[in-house]
PDB file of C-alpha atoms in Angstrom:
ATOM      1  CA  MET M   1     -14.082 -18.762  13.428  1.00 52.00           C
ATOM      2  CA  ASP M   2     -10.425 -18.097  12.950  1.00 55.00           C
ATOM      3  CA  ALA M   3      -8.138 -19.715  15.433  1.00 58.00           C
ATOM      4  CA  THR M   4      -5.158 -17.390  15.844  1.00 60.00           C
ATOM      5  CA  PRO M   5      -2.040 -18.880  17.628  1.00 61.00           C
ATOM      6  CA  ALA M   6      -1.600 -17.576  21.026  1.00 61.00           C
ATOM      7  CA  VAL M   7       1.119 -15.052  21.263  1.00 57.00           C
ATOM      8  CA  PRO M   8       3.316 -15.526  24.415  1.00 59.00           C
ATOM      9  CA  VAL M   9       2.892 -12.596  26.760  1.00 59.00           C
ATOM     10  CA  HIS M  10       6.235 -11.452  28.064  1.00 72.00           C
ATOM     11  CA  ASP M  11       6.315  -9.538  31.334  1.00 77.00           C
ATOM     12  CA  PRO M  12       8.156  -6.352  30.612  1.00 78.00           C
ATOM     13  CA  PHE M  13       9.340  -6.177  34.162  1.00 78.00           C
ATOM     14  CA  GLN M  14      11.028  -9.614  34.040  1.00 79.00           C
ATOM     15  CA  PRO M  15      13.280  -9.626  30.989  1.00 81.00           C
ATOM     16  CA  GLU M  16      14.183 -13.151  29.663  1.00 82.00           C
ATOM     17  CA  GLY M  17      17.355 -14.626  30.919  1.00 84.00           C
ATOM     18  CA  ILE M  18      17.719 -11.966  33.648  1.00 87.00           C
ATOM     19  CA  THR M  19      17.801 -12.905  37.409  1.00 91.00           C
ATOM     20  CA  PHE M  20      17.111 -10.090  39.915  1.00 93.00           C
ATOM     21  CA  THR M  21      18.972 -10.028  43.053  1.00 94.00           C
ATOM     22  CA  PRO M  22      16.617  -8.885  46.181  1.00 95.00           C
ATOM     23  CA  VAL M  23      17.855  -6.411  48.613  1.00 95.00           C
ATOM     24  CA  SER M  24      18.445  -6.995  52.114  1.00 95.00           C
ATOM     25  CA  ARG M  25      15.429  -7.794  54.518  1.00 94.00           C
ATOM     26  CA  GLY M  26      17.124  -5.243  56.935  1.00 94.00           C
ATOM     27  CA  LEU M  27      15.580  -2.513  54.802  1.00 96.00           C
ATOM     28  CA  VAL M  28      12.083  -3.810  56.112  1.00 96.00           C
ATOM     29  CA  THR M  29      13.183  -3.236  59.685  1.00 95.00           C
ATOM     30  CA  ALA M  30      14.671   0.229  58.900  1.00 95.00           C
ATOM     31  CA  ARG M  31      11.423   1.395  57.291  1.00 96.00           C
ATOM     32  CA  LEU M  32       9.282   0.005  59.817  1.00 97.00           C
ATOM     33  CA  VAL M  33      11.281   1.814  62.621  1.00 96.00           C
ATOM     34  CA  VAL M  34      10.915   5.021  60.781  1.00 96.00           C
ATOM     35  CA  ALA M  35       7.174   4.549  60.422  1.00 97.00           C
ATOM     36  CA  ALA M  36       7.012   3.597  64.438  1.00 97.00           C
ATOM     37  CA  ALA M  37       9.015   6.957  65.077  1.00 96.00           C
ATOM     38  CA  VAL M  38       6.246   8.831  63.354  1.00 97.00           C
ATOM     39  CA  LEU M  39       3.207   6.781  64.373  1.00 97.00           C
ATOM     40  CA  VAL M  40       3.915   6.333  68.110  1.00 97.00           C
ATOM     41  CA  PRO M  41       3.942  10.049  69.003  1.00 97.00           C
ATOM     42  CA  VAL M  42       0.971  10.649  66.763  1.00 97.00           C
ATOM     43  CA  GLY M  43      -0.834   7.688  68.266  1.00 96.00           C
ATOM     44  CA  LEU M  44      -0.112   9.040  71.921  1.00 97.00           C
ATOM     45  CA  VAL M  45      -1.418  12.353  71.106  1.00 96.00           C
ATOM     46  CA  ALA M  46      -4.531  10.740  69.534  1.00 96.00           C
ATOM     47  CA  VAL M  47      -5.040   8.723  72.694  1.00 96.00           C
ATOM     48  CA  ALA M  48      -4.511  11.637  75.023  1.00 96.00           C
ATOM     49  CA  ALA M  49      -7.029  13.582  72.944  1.00 95.00           C
ATOM     50  CA  ALA M  50      -9.548  10.826  73.018  1.00 95.00           C
ATOM     51  CA  VAL M  51      -9.445  10.422  76.774  1.00 95.00           C
ATOM     52  CA  MET M  52     -10.001  14.179  77.287  1.00 94.00           C
ATOM     53  CA  LEU M  53     -12.723  14.520  74.518  1.00 92.00           C
ATOM     54  CA  GLY M  54     -14.171  11.030  74.476  1.00 89.00           C
ATOM     55  CA  GLY M  55     -16.873   9.869  71.859  1.00 91.00           C
ATOM     56  CA  TRP M  56     -15.796  10.281  68.299  1.00 93.00           C
ATOM     57  CA  ALA M  57     -12.268  11.323  69.185  1.00 92.00           C
ATOM     58  CA  TRP M  58     -11.507   7.587  69.751  1.00 94.00           C
ATOM     59  CA  THR M  59     -11.644   7.311  65.874  1.00 95.00           C
ATOM     60  CA  ALA M  60      -8.172   8.932  65.687  1.00 95.00           C
ATOM     61  CA  PRO M  61      -6.412   6.229  67.684  1.00 96.00           C
ATOM     62  CA  ALA M  62      -8.060   3.708  65.737  1.00 96.00           C
ATOM     63  CA  VAL M  63      -6.942   5.235  62.411  1.00 97.00           C
ATOM     64  CA  VAL M  64      -3.328   5.339  63.765  1.00 97.00           C
ATOM     65  CA  VAL M  65      -3.530   1.734  64.551  1.00 97.00           C
ATOM     66  CA  ALA M  66      -5.074   0.842  61.100  1.00 98.00           C
ATOM     67  CA  VAL M  67      -2.231   2.821  59.393  1.00 97.00           C
ATOM     68  CA  ALA M  68       0.365   0.985  61.475  1.00 98.00           C
ATOM     69  CA  ALA M  69      -1.228  -2.420  60.636  1.00 98.00           C
ATOM     70  CA  TRP M  70      -1.319  -1.528  56.853  1.00 97.00           C
ATOM     71  CA  LEU M  71       2.401  -0.448  56.843  1.00 97.00           C
ATOM     72  CA  VAL M  72       3.425  -3.778  58.623  1.00 97.00           C
ATOM     73  CA  TRP M  73       1.647  -5.553  55.894  1.00 97.00           C
ATOM     74  CA  LEU M  74       2.819  -3.270  52.909  1.00 96.00           C
ATOM     75  CA  VAL M  75       6.429  -2.639  53.776  1.00 97.00           C
ATOM     76  CA  PRO M  76       7.738  -6.098  53.320  1.00 97.00           C
ATOM     77  CA  ARG M  77       5.961  -6.496  50.093  1.00 96.00           C
ATOM     78  CA  GLN M  78       7.528  -3.165  48.953  1.00 95.00           C
ATOM     79  CA  VAL M  79      10.977  -4.215  49.982  1.00 96.00           C
ATOM     80  CA  GLY M  80      10.487  -7.628  48.338  1.00 95.00           C
ATOM     81  CA  ALA M  81       9.581  -5.908  44.989  1.00 95.00           C
ATOM     82  CA  ILE M  82      12.937  -4.092  44.820  1.00 96.00           C
ATOM     83  CA  GLY M  83      15.781  -5.978  42.882  1.00 95.00           C
ATOM     84  CA  TYR M  84      18.745  -5.457  40.586  1.00 95.00           C
ATOM     85  CA  ALA M  85      20.434  -7.377  37.881  1.00 94.00           C
ATOM     86  CA  GLU M  86      23.738  -6.953  36.283  1.00 92.00           C
ATOM     87  CA  ALA M  87      23.398  -7.715  32.675  1.00 90.00           C
ATOM     88  CA  GLU M  88      26.131  -7.763  30.078  1.00 88.00           C
ATOM     89  CA  ASP M  89      25.645  -3.980  28.966  1.00 88.00           C
ATOM     90  CA  ASP M  90      23.345  -2.590  31.580  1.00 90.00           C
ATOM     91  CA  LEU M  91      22.320  -2.473  35.163  1.00 91.00           C
ATOM     92  CA  LEU M  92      18.586  -3.172  35.653  1.00 92.00           C
ATOM     93  CA  VAL M  93      16.681  -1.908  38.726  1.00 93.00           C
ATOM     94  CA  ARG M  94      13.065  -2.767  39.459  1.00 93.00           C
ATOM     95  CA  ARG M  95      10.691  -1.753  42.105  1.00 93.00           C
ATOM     96  CA  GLY M  96       7.007  -1.370  42.950  1.00 92.00           C
ATOM     97  CA  ILE M  97       4.135  -3.449  43.571  1.00 90.00           C
ATOM     98  CA  LEU M  98       1.089  -1.532  42.241  1.00 90.00           C
ATOM     99  CA  PHE M  99       3.062   0.939  40.207  1.00 92.00           C
ATOM    100  CA  ARG M 100       6.014  -1.018  38.948  1.00 92.00           C
ATOM    101  CA  SER M 101       9.119   0.319  37.221  1.00 91.00           C
ATOM    102  CA  LEU M 102      12.054  -1.084  35.542  1.00 91.00           C
ATOM    103  CA  THR M 103      15.070   1.260  35.201  1.00 89.00           C
ATOM    104  CA  VAL M 104      17.690   0.147  32.488  1.00 88.00           C
ATOM    105  CA  VAL M 105      21.105   2.094  32.951  1.00 88.00           C
ATOM    106  CA  PRO M 106      23.789   1.357  30.384  1.00 88.00           C
ATOM    107  CA  TYR M 107      27.287   0.991  31.945  1.00 86.00           C
ATOM    108  CA  GLY M 108      28.665   3.366  29.549  1.00 83.00           C
ATOM    109  CA  ARG M 109      26.345   6.122  30.520  1.00 83.00           C
ATOM    110  CA  MET M 110      27.168   6.147  34.217  1.00 85.00           C
ATOM    111  CA  GLN M 111      28.944   9.206  35.375  1.00 85.00           C
ATOM    112  CA  PHE M 112      29.547   8.236  39.050  1.00 87.00           C
ATOM    113  CA  VAL M 113      28.317   5.875  41.689  1.00 90.00           C
ATOM    114  CA  ASP M 114      27.549   6.928  45.279  1.00 92.00           C
ATOM    115  CA  VAL M 115      27.209   4.660  48.353  1.00 94.00           C
ATOM    116  CA  GLY M 116      25.357   5.969  51.264  1.00 94.00           C
ATOM    117  CA  ALA M 117      24.031   4.894  54.643  1.00 94.00           C
ATOM    118  CA  GLY M 118      22.466   6.906  57.325  1.00 94.00           C
ATOM    119  CA  PRO M 119      22.527   6.127  61.060  1.00 94.00           C
ATOM    120  CA  LEU M 120      19.494   3.970  61.042  1.00 93.00           C
ATOM    121  CA  ASP M 121      20.786   2.212  57.789  1.00 93.00           C
ATOM    122  CA  ARG M 122      23.978   1.479  59.486  1.00 94.00           C
ATOM    123  CA  ARG M 123      22.230   0.135  62.498  1.00 94.00           C
ATOM    124  CA  PHE M 124      20.281  -2.256  60.416  1.00 94.00           C
ATOM    125  CA  GLY M 125      23.152  -3.249  58.251  1.00 94.00           C
ATOM    126  CA  VAL M 126      22.024  -1.618  54.927  1.00 95.00           C
ATOM    127  CA  ALA M 127      23.431   0.820  52.630  1.00 96.00           C
ATOM    128  CA  GLY M 128      22.154   2.361  49.228  1.00 95.00           C
ATOM    129  CA  VAL M 129      23.831   2.554  45.828  1.00 94.00           C
ATOM    130  CA  GLN M 130      22.987   5.729  43.733  1.00 92.00           C
ATOM    131  CA  LEU M 131      23.958   5.725  39.991  1.00 90.00           C
ATOM    132  CA  HIS M 132      24.153   9.009  38.315  1.00 87.00           C
ATOM    133  CA  THR M 133      24.039   9.602  34.612  1.00 83.00           C
ATOM    134  CA  ALA M 134      23.900  12.664  32.398  1.00 78.00           C
ATOM    135  CA  SER M 135      20.013  12.439  32.364  1.00 76.00           C
ATOM    136  CA  ALA M 136      18.266  12.726  35.709  1.00 70.00           C
ATOM    137  CA  GLN M 137      15.613  10.324  34.352  1.00 69.00           C
ATOM    138  CA  THR M 138      17.920   7.439  34.184  1.00 66.00           C
ATOM    139  CA  ASP M 139      19.553   7.838  37.598  1.00 71.00           C
ATOM    140  CA  ALA M 140      18.820   4.827  39.616  1.00 86.00           C
ATOM    141  CA  LYS M 141      18.976   4.033  43.362  1.00 91.00           C
ATOM    142  CA  ILE M 142      19.193   0.609  45.035  1.00 94.00           C
ATOM    143  CA  PRO M 143      18.418   0.902  48.677  1.00 95.00           C
ATOM    144  CA  GLY M 144      18.749  -1.774  51.302  1.00 94.00           C
ATOM    145  CA  LEU M 145      22.026  -3.572  50.294  1.00 95.00           C
ATOM    146  CA  PRO M 146      24.393  -5.157  52.865  1.00 96.00           C
ATOM    147  CA  PRO M 147      27.355  -2.680  53.008  1.00 95.00           C
ATOM    148  CA  GLU M 148      29.795  -5.236  51.452  1.00 95.00           C
ATOM    149  CA  GLU M 149      27.554  -5.792  48.499  1.00 95.00           C
ATOM    150  CA  ALA M 150      27.133  -2.018  48.162  1.00 95.00           C
ATOM    151  CA  ALA M 151      30.878  -1.544  48.058  1.00 94.00           C
ATOM    152  CA  ARG M 152      31.319  -4.536  45.720  1.00 94.00           C
ATOM    153  CA  LEU M 153      28.547  -3.236  43.356  1.00 93.00           C
ATOM    154  CA  ARG M 154      30.117   0.327  43.474  1.00 92.00           C
ATOM    155  CA  ASP M 155      33.549  -1.029  42.513  1.00 92.00           C
ATOM    156  CA  ARG M 156      32.063  -3.319  39.755  1.00 92.00           C
ATOM    157  CA  LEU M 157      29.790  -0.629  38.297  1.00 90.00           C
ATOM    158  CA  THR M 158      32.625   1.857  38.167  1.00 88.00           C
ATOM    159  CA  ALA M 159      34.964  -0.580  36.492  1.00 88.00           C
ATOM    160  CA  ARG M 160      32.314  -1.636  33.932  1.00 86.00           C
ATOM    161  CA  GLY M 161      31.364   2.037  33.239  1.00 81.00           C
ATOM    162  CA  GLU M 162      35.146   2.921  32.721  1.00 80.00           C
ATOM    163  CA  ALA M 163      35.520  -0.040  30.342  1.00 79.00           C
ATOM    164  CA  ARG M 164      32.450   0.954  28.382  1.00 70.00           C
ATOM    165  CA  LEU M 165      33.451   4.561  28.242  1.00 67.00           C
ATOM    166  CA  ALA M 166      36.995   3.565  27.048  1.00 60.00           C
ATOM    167  CA  GLY M 167      35.473   1.631  24.340  1.00 58.00           C
ATOM    168  CA  LEU M 168      33.678   4.607  22.855  1.00 54.00           C
TER     169      LEU M 168
END
């Protein structure tokens, strides 16, 4: 029996020497508030229908409660899976639990960087950074950053992009 040496398995979503910065936990609250804004009215309608119809109609409120419990479990894990890292030549953005993705955007390919925050984002102290490149497939978005970090990242990415573009 041949004994082949074990080949170390590298996680493609955790490049060696790269430390990812997590996003703000305020994104969890913002996403749960959005979910509640949808589920509470649906739940109230389901309960009203169940009171009027009885019997199997009570299944609808139970489903709404189950979906709410599932979201309370899932959303913190989803947010915990989002992270970004500034490498020497690229920005790396990862996300996903079941369907994971790692987007690598070279600084020299960035065309512009947007920072945005809606009213709910501002209420919970988060903003998003959107990177735009010539290719729509390599655009990357980092949600849930503290506003100061979003502004710092925007300025840093813009400066790095200009420096790389000037070097071409």
